[in-house]
Short mmCIF file of C-alpha atoms in Angstrom, two decimals:
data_model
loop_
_atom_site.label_atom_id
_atom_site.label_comp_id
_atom_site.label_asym_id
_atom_site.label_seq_id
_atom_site.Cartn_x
_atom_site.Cartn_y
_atom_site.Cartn_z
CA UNK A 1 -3.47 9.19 7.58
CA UNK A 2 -0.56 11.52 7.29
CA UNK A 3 1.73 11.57 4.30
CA UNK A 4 5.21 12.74 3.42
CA UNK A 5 5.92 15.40 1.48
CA UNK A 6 8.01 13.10 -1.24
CA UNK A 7 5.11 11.24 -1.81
CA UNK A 8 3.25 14.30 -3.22
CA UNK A 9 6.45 15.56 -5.04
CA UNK A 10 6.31 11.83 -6.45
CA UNK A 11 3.05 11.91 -7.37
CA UNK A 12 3.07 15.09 -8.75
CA UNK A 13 6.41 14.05 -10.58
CA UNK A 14 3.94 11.26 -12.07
CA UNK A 15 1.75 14.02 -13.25
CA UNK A 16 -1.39 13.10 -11.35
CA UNK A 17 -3.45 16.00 -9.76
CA UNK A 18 -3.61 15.61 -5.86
CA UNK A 19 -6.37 16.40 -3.68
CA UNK A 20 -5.34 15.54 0.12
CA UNK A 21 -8.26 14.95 2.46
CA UNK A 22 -8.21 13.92 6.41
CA UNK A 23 -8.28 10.76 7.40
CA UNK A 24 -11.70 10.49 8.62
CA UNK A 25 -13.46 12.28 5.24
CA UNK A 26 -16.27 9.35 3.85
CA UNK A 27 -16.53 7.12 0.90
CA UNK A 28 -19.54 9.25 -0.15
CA UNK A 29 -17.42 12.66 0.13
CA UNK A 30 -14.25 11.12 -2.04
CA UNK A 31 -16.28 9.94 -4.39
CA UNK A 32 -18.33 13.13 -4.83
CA UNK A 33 -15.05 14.31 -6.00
CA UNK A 34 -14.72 12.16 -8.94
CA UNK A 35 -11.15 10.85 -8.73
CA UNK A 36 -9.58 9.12 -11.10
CA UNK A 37 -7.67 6.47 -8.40
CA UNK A 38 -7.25 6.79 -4.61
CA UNK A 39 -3.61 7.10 -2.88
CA UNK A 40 -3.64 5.28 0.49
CA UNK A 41 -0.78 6.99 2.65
CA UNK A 42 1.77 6.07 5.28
CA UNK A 43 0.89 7.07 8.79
CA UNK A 44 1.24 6.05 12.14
CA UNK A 45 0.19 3.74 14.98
CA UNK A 46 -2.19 0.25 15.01
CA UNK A 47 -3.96 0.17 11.66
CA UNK A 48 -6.72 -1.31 14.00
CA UNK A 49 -7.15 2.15 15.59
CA UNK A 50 -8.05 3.80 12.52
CA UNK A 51 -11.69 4.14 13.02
CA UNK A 52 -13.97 3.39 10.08
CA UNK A 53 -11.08 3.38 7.25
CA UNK A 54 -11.70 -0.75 6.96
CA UNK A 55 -15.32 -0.14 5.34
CA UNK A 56 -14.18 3.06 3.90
CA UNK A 57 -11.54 1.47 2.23
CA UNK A 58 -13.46 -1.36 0.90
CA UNK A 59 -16.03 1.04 -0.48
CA UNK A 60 -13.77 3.02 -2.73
CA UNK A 61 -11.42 -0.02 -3.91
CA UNK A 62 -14.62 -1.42 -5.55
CA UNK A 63 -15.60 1.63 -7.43
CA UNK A 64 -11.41 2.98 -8.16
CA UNK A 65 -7.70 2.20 -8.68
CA UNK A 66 -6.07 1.77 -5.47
CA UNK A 67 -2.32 2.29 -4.29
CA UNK A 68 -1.49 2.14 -0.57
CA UNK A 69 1.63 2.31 1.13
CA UNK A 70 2.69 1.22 4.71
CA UNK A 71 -0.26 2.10 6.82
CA UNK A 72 -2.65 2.58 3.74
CA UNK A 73 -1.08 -1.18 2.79
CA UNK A 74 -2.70 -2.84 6.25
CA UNK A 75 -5.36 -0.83 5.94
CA UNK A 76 -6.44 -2.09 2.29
CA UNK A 77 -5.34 -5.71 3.36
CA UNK A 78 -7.51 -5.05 6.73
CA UNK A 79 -10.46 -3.98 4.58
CA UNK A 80 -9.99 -7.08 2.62
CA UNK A 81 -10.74 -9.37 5.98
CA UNK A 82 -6.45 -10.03 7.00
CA UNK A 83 -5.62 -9.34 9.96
CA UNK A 84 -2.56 -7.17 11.29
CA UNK A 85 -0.40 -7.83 14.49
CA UNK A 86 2.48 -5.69 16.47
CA UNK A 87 5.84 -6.90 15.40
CA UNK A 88 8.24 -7.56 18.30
CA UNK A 89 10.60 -4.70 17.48
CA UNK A 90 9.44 -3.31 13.90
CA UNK A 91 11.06 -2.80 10.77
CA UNK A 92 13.06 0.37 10.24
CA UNK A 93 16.26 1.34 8.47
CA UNK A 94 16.69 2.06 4.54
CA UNK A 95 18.56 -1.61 3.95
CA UNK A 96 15.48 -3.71 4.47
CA UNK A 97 15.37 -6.58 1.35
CA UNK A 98 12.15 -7.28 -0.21
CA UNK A 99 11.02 -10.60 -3.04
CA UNK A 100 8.70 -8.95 -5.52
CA UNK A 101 7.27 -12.28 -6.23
CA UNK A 102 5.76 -10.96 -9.36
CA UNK A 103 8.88 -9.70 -11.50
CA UNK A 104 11.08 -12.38 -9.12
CA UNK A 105 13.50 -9.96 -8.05
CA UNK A 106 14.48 -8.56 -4.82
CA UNK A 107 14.58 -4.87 -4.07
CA UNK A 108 15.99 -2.74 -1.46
CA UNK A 109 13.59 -0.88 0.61
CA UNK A 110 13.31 1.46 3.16
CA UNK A 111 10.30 0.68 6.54
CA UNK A 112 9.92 2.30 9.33
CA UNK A 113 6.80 0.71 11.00
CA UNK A 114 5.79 -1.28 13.78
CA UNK A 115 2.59 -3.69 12.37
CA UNK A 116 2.39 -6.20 9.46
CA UNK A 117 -0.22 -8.26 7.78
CA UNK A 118 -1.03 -12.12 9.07
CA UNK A 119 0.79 -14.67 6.93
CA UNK A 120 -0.34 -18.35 6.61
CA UNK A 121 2.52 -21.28 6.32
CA UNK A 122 1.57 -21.71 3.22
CA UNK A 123 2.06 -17.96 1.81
CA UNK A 124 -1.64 -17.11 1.97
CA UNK A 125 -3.29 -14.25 3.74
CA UNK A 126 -5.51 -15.67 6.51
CA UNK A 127 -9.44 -13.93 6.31
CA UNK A 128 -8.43 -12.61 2.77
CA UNK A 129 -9.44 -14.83 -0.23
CA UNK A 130 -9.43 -12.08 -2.58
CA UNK A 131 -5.42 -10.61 -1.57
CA UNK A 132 -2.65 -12.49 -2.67
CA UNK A 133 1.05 -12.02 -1.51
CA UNK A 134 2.95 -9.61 -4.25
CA UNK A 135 6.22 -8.84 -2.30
CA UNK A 136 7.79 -10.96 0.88
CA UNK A 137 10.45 -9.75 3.58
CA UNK A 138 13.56 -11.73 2.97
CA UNK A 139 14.89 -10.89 6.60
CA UNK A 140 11.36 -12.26 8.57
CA UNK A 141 9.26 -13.38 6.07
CA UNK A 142 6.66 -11.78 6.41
CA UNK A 143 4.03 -9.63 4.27
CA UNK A 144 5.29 -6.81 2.55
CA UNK A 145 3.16 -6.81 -0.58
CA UNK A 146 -0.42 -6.94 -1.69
CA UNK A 147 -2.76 -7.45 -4.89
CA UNK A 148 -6.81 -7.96 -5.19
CA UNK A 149 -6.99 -10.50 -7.50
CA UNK A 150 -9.70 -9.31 -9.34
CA UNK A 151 -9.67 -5.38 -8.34
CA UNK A 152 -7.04 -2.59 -9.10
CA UNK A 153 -5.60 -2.39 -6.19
CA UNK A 154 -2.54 -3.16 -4.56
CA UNK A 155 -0.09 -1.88 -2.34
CA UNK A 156 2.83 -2.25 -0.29
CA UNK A 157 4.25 -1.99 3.28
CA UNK A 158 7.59 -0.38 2.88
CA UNK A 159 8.49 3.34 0.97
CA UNK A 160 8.76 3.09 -1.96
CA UNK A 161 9.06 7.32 -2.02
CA UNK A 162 12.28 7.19 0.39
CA UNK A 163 14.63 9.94 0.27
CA UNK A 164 17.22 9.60 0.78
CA UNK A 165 17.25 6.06 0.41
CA UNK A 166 17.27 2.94 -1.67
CA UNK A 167 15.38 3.89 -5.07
CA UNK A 168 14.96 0.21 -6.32
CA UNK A 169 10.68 0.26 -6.17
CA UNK A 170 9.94 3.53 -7.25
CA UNK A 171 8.48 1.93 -10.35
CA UNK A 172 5.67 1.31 -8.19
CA UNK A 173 4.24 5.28 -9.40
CA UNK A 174 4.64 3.99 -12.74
CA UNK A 175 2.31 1.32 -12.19
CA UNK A 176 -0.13 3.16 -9.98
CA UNK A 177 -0.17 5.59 -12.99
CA UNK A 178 -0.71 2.30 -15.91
CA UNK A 179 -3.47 0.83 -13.58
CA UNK A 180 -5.37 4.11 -13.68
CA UNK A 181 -4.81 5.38 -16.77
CA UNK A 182 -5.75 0.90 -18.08
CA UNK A 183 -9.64 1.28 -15.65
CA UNK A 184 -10.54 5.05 -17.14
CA UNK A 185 -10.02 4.04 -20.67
CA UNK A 186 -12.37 0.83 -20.14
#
């Protein structure tokens, strides 16, 4: 979907082996590959307009560990059955805080994108039963987090690879790395 180069370094850092493939390669070809876990990158534009990723998506987060960031996070929470809608002026800047509502703590994030995820009133995902919030915009409110409640995957909308920038979520590697490394030693 298009990726930064400190996401790789990152990953690398992590010491995962990377295999990068375009944005329209199938379920059946990524698979063939035998990955361990599947990175979802950033990218631009309307996560609608990304032709095929929903069922694409949804194919390989029930067979592998999924992390997805920014437009890899609306695409998982798209292939999940949320919707996603323009903002009214986006979120970008490297000062953006964030609720982890799973470690209750609020981090400092960097964004730079134009779309979110539908949020109900009452903090649930609209069309996605199996998603539940993870992390929450403290300026708007609105989604910036993601978990399958039964499947290992999860992901976020802001970058957590920013550099320069604020450093506060790069644990999120870490965990990408745990939830793999947990699913191939079942």
């Amino acid at each position: 979907f298009g990726i930064k180069r400190n996401i790789l370094r990152m990953l690398f850092e992590e010491g995962f082996d990377v295999t990068v493939v375009p944005a329209d390669t199938s379920a059946d070809a990524i698979l063939a590959e035998e990955p361990d876990a599947i990175f979802l990158s950033n990218g631009p534009g309307d996560p609608a307009g990304v032709r095929g990723a929903q069922e694409t998506v949804r194919r390989l987060a029930e067979s592998k560990p999924v992390f997805g960031i920014c437009l890899g996070h609306q695409l998982i929470s798209r292939a999940f059955g949320a919707r996603t809608y323009k903002l009214p002026f986006g979120h970008h800047g490297g000062n953006h805080p964030v609720r982890n509502l799973d470690r209750d703590i609020v981090e400092i994030t960097s964004q730079n994108h134009g779309f979110a995820v539908e949020l109900d009133e009452d903090g649930s995902i609209p069309g996605a039963p199996d998603l539940r919030l993870t992390h929450v915009n403290l300026y708007d409110g609105t989604v910036e987090g993601v978990a399958h409640r039964s499947l290992p995957v999860f992901s976020v909308q802001y970058h957590p690879e920013a550099a320069p920038g604020p450093h506060d979520s790069r644990y999120l590697f870490d965990d990408f790395l745990a939830m793999m490394e947990n699913r191939s030693g079942e």
